[in-house]
mmCIF file of C-alpha atoms in Angstrom:
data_model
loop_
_atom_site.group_PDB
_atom_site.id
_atom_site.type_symbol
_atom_site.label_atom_id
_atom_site.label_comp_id
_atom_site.label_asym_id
_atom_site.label_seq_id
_atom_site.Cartn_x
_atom_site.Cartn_y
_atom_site.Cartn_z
ATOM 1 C CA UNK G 258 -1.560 1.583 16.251
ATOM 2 C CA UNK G 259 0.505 -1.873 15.528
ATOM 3 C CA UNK G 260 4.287 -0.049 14.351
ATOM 4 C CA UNK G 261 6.148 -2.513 11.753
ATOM 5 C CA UNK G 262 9.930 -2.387 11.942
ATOM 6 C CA UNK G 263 11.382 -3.990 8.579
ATOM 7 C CA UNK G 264 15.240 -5.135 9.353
ATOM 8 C CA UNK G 265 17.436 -4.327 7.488
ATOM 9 C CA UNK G 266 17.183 -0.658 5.946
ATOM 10 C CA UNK G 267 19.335 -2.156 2.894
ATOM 11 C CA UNK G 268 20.540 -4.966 1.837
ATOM 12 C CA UNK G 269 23.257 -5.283 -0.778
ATOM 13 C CA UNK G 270 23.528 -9.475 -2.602
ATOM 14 C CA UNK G 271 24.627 -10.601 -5.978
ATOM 15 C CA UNK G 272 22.327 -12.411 -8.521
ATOM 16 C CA UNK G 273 21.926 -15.652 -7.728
ATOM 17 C CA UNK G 274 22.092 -15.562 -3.875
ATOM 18 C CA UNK G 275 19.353 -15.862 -0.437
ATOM 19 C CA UNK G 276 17.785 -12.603 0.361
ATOM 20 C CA UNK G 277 15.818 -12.913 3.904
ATOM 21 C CA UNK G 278 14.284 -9.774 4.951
ATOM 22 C CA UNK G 279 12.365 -9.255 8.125
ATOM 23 C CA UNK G 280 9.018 -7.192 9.385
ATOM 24 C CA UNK G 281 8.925 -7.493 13.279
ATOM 25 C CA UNK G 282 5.439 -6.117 14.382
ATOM 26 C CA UNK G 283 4.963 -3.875 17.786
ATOM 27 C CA UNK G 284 2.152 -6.108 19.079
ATOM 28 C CA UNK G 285 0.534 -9.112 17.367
ATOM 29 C CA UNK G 286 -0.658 -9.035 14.176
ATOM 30 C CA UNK G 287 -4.241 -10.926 14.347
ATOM 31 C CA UNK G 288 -4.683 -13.572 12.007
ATOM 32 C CA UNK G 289 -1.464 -13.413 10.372
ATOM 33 C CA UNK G 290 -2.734 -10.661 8.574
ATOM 34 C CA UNK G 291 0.202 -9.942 7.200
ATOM 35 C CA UNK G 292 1.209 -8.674 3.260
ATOM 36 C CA UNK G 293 4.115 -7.732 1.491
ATOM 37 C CA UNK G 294 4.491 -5.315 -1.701
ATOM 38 C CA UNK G 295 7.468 -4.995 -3.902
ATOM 39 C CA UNK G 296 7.777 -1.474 -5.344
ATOM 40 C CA UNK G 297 10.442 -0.763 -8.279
ATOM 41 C CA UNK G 298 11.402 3.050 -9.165
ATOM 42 C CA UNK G 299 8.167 5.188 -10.510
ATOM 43 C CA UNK G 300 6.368 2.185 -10.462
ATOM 44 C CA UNK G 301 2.838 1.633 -8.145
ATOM 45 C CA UNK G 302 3.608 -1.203 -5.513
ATOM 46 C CA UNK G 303 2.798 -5.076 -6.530
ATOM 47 C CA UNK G 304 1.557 -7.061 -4.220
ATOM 48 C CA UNK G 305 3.589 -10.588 -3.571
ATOM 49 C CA UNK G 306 2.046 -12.215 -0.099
ATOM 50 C CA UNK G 307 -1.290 -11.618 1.977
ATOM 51 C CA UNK G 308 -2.208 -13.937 4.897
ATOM 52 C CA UNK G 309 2.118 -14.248 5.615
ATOM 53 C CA UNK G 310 2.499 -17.021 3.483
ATOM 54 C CA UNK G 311 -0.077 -16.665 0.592
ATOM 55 C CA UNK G 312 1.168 -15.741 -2.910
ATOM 56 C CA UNK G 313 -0.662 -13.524 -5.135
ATOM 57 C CA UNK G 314 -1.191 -13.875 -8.540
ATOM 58 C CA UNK G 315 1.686 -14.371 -10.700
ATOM 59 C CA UNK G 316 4.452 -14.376 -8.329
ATOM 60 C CA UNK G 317 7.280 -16.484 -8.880
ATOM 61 C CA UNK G 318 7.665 -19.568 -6.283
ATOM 62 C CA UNK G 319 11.293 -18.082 -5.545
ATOM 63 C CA UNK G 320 9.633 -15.908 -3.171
ATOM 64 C CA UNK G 321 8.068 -17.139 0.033
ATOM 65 C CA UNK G 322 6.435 -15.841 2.879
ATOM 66 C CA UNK G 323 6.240 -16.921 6.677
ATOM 67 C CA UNK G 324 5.664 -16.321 10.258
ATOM 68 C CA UNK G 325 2.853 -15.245 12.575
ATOM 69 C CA UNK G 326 2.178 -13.228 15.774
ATOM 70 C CA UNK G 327 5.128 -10.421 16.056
ATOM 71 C CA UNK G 328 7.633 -11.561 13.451
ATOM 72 C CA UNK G 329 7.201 -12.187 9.686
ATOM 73 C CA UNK G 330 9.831 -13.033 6.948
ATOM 74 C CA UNK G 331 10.158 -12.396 2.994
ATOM 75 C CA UNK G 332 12.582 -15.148 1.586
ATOM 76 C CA UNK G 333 14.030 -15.175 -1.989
ATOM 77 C CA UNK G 334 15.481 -18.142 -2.941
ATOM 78 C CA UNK G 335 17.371 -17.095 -5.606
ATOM 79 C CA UNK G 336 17.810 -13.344 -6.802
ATOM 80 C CA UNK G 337 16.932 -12.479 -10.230
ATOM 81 C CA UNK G 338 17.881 -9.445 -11.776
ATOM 82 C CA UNK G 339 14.514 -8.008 -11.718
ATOM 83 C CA UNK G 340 14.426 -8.713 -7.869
ATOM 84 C CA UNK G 341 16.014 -5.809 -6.839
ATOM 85 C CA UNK G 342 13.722 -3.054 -5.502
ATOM 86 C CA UNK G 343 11.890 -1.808 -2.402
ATOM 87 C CA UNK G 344 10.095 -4.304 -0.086
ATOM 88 C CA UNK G 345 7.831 -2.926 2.766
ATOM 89 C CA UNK G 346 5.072 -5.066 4.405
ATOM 90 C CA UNK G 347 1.641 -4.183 5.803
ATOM 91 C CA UNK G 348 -0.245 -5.441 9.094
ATOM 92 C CA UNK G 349 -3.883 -5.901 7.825
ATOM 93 C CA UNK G 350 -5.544 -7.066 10.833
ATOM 94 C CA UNK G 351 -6.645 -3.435 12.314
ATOM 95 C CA UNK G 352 -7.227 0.170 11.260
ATOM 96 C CA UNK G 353 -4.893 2.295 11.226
ATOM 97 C CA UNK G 354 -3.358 -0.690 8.431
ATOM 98 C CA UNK G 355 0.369 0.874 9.137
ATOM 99 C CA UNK G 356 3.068 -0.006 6.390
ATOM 100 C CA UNK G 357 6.573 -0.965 7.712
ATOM 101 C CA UNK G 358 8.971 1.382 6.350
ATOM 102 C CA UNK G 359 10.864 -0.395 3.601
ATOM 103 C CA UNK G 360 13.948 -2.421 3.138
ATOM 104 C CA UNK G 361 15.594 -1.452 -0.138
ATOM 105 C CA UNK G 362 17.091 -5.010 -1.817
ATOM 106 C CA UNK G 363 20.187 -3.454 -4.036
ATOM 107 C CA UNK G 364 22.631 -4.998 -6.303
ATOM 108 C CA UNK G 365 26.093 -5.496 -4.355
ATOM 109 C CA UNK Q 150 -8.313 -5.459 -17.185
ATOM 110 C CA UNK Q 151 -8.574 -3.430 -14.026
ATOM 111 C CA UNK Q 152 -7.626 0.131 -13.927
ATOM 112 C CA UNK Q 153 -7.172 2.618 -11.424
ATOM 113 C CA UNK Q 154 -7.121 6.268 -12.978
ATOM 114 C CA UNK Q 155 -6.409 8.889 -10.452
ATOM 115 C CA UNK Q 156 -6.958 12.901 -10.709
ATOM 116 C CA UNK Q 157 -6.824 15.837 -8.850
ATOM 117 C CA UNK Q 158 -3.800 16.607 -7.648
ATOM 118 C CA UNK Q 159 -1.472 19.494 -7.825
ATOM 119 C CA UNK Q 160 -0.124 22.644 -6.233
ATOM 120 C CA UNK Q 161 -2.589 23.965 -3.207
ATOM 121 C CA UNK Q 162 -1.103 26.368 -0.579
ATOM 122 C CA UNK Q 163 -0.705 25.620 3.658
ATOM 123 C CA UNK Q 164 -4.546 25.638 4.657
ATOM 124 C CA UNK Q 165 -5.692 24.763 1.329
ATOM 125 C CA UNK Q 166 -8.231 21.995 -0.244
ATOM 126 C CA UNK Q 167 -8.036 19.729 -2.994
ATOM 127 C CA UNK Q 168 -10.225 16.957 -4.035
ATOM 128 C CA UNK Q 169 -8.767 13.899 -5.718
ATOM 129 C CA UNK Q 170 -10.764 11.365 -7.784
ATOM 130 C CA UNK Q 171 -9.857 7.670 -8.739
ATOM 131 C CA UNK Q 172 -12.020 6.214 -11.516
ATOM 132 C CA UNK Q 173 -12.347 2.467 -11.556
ATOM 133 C CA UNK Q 174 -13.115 -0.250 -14.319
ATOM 134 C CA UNK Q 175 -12.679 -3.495 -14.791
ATOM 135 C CA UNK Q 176 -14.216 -4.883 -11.908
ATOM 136 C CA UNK Q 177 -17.613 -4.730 -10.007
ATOM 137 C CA UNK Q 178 -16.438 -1.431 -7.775
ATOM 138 C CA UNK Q 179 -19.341 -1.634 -5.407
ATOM 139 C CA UNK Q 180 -17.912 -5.032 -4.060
ATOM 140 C CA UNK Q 181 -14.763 -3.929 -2.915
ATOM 141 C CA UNK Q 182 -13.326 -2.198 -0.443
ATOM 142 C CA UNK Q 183 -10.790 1.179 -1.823
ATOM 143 C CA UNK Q 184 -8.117 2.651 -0.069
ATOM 144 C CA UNK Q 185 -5.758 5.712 -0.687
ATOM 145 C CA UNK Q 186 -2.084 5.428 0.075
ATOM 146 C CA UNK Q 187 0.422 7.933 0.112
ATOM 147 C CA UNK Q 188 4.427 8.464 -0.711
ATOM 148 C CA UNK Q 189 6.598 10.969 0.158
ATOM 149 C CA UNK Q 190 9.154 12.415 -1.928
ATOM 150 C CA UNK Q 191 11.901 9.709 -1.611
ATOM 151 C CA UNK Q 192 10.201 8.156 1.476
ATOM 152 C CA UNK Q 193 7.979 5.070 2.236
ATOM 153 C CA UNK Q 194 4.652 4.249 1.872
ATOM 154 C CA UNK Q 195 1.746 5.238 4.225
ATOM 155 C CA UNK Q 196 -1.433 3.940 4.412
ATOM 156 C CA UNK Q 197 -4.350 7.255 4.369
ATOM 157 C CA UNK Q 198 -7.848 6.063 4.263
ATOM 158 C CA UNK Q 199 -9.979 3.304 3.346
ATOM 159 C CA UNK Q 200 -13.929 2.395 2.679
ATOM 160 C CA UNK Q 201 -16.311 -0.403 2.259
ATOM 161 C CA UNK Q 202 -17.564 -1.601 -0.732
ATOM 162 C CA UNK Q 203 -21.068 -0.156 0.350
ATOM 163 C CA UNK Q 204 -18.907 3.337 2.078
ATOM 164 C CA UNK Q 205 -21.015 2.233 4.921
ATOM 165 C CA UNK Q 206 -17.418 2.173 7.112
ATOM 166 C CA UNK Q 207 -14.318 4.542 6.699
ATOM 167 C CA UNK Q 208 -11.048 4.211 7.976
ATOM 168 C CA UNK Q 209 -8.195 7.145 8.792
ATOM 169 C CA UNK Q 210 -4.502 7.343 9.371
ATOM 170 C CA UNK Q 211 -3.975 9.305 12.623
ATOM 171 C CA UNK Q 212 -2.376 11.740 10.711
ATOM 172 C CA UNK Q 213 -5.536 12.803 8.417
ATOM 173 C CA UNK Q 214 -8.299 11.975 10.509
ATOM 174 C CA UNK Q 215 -10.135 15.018 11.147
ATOM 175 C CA UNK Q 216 -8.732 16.403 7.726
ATOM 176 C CA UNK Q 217 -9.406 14.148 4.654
ATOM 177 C CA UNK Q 218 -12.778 12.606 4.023
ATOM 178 C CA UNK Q 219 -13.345 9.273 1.991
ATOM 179 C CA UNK Q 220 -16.123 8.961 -0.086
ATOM 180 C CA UNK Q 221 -17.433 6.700 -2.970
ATOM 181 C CA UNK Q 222 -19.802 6.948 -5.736
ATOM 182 C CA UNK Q 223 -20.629 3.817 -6.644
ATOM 183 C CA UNK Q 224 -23.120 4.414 -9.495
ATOM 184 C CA UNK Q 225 -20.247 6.514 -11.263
ATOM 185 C CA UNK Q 226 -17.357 3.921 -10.411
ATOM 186 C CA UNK Q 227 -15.351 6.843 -8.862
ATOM 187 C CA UNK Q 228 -13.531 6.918 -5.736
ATOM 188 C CA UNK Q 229 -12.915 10.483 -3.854
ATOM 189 C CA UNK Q 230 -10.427 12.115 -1.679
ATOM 190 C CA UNK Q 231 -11.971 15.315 -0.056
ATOM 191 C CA UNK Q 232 -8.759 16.851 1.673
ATOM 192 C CA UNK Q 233 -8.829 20.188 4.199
ATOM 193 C CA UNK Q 234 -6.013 21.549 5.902
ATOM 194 C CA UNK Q 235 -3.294 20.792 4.057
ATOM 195 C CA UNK Q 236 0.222 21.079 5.646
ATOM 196 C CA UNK Q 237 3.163 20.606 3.850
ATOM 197 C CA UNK Q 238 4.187 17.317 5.267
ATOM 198 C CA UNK Q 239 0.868 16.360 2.945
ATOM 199 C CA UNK Q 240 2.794 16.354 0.162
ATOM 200 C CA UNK Q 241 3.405 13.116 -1.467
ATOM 201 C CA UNK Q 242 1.983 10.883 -4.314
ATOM 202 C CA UNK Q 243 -1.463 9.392 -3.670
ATOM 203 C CA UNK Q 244 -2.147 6.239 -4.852
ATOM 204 C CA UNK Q 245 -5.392 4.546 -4.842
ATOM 205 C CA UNK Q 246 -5.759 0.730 -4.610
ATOM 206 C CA UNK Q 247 -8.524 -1.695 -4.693
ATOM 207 C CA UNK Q 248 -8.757 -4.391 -1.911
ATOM 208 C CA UNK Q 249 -7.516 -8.746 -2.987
ATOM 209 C CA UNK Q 250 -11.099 -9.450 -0.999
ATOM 210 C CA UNK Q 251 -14.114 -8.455 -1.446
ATOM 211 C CA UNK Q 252 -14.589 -9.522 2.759
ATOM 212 C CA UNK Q 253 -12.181 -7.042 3.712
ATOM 213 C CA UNK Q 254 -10.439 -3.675 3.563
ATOM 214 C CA UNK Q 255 -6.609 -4.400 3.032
ATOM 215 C CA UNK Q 256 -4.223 -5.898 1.464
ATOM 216 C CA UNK Q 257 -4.282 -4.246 -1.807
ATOM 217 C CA UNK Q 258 -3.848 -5.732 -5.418
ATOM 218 C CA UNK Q 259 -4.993 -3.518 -7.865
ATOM 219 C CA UNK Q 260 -2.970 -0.003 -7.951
ATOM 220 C CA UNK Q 261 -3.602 3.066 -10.315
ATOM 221 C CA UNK Q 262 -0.077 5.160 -11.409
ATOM 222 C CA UNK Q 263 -0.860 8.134 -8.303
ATOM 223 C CA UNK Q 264 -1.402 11.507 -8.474
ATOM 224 C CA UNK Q 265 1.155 14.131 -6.902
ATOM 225 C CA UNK Q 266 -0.050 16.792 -4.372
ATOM 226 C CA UNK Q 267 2.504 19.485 -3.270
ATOM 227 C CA UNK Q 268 1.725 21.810 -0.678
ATOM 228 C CA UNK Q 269 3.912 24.722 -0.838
ATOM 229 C CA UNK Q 270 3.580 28.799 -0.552
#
């Protein structure tokens, strides 16, 4: 089972500044098969990235995705309001398809 | 518009059974892959189960396998949950979630609102 350690557990930025957020995999994740959700309070999670760097449908070009092999990176440009939530990513490459286990993106 | 409308859960005791249900429009179901994840009370997500478009191929968490059963029916549009043994560390929201592709199992775009199973005496 690949084990997904997201870095850090919280982070706490102001509107308008660089969020980087990492998801460091326990052996390689084949393919890049990589994904990351955003999930805000009582909501279902959205997904933003699949393939590491490939954004789904109707996310903003603020975000970006990137890396390969072990480690993988969510970048946010430029924080909006709406930004701040709950982050995890996702190895899709083999069964068991193991979640990391969140970083939580709060307003400082 | 895709939807995802789960059912099913509620209050079952240690050693129990429940059977949770996740009706589907929008979308050709038999084409795509649907999983079930789970959340904890104030924790993260896990990922439970998943199945082919066809249900030809399952896949299990460690933590289930042996426990919970996948299943489809794919003339009804309905996704199941068949769930044994229930221990109290079970208890969490489950979502189900439709697959991006229709080539693979994961990552998952479509999500229905979850359905909450407690397991408690």
């Amino acid at each position: 089972e690949i084990v997904l350690t997201q870095s850090p557990g919280t982070l706490s930025l102001s509107p308008g500044e660089r969020a980087t957020l990492s998801c460091r995999a326990s052996q390689s994740v084949s393919g890049s098969f990589l994904a990351w959700y955003q999930q805000k309070p009582g909501q279902a999670p959205r997904l933003l990235f699949h393939g590491a760097s490939n954004r789904a449908t109707g996310i903003p070009d603020r975000f970006s995705g990137s890396g390969s092999g072990t480690d993988f990176t969510l970048t946010i440009s430029r924080l909006e309001p709406e930004d701040f939530a709950v982050y995890y990513c996702q190895q899709c490459g083999s069964s068991p398809y193991t979640f990391g286990q969140g970083t939580k993106l709060d307003i400082k | 518009e895709v939807q995802l409308l789960e059912s099913g859960g509620g209050l079952v005791q240690p050693g129990g059974s429940l059977r949770l249900s996740c009706a589907a429009s929008g979308f050709t179901f038999s084409n795509y892959a649907m999983n079930w994840v789970r959340q904890a009370p104030g924790e993260g997500l896990e990922w439970v189960s998943g199945i082919t478009g066809s249900g030809d191929k399952t896949y299990y968490a460690d933590s289930v396998k042996g426990r919970f059963t996948i299943s489809r029916d794919n003339s009804k549009n309905t996704l199941f949950m068949q769930m044994n043994s229930l221990r109290a560390d079970d208890t969490a929201v489950y979502y189900c979630a439709k697959v991006l592709s229709g080539w693979y199992v994961v990552p998952l775009d479509y999500w229905g609102q979850g359905t909450l199973v407690t397991v408690s005496s």
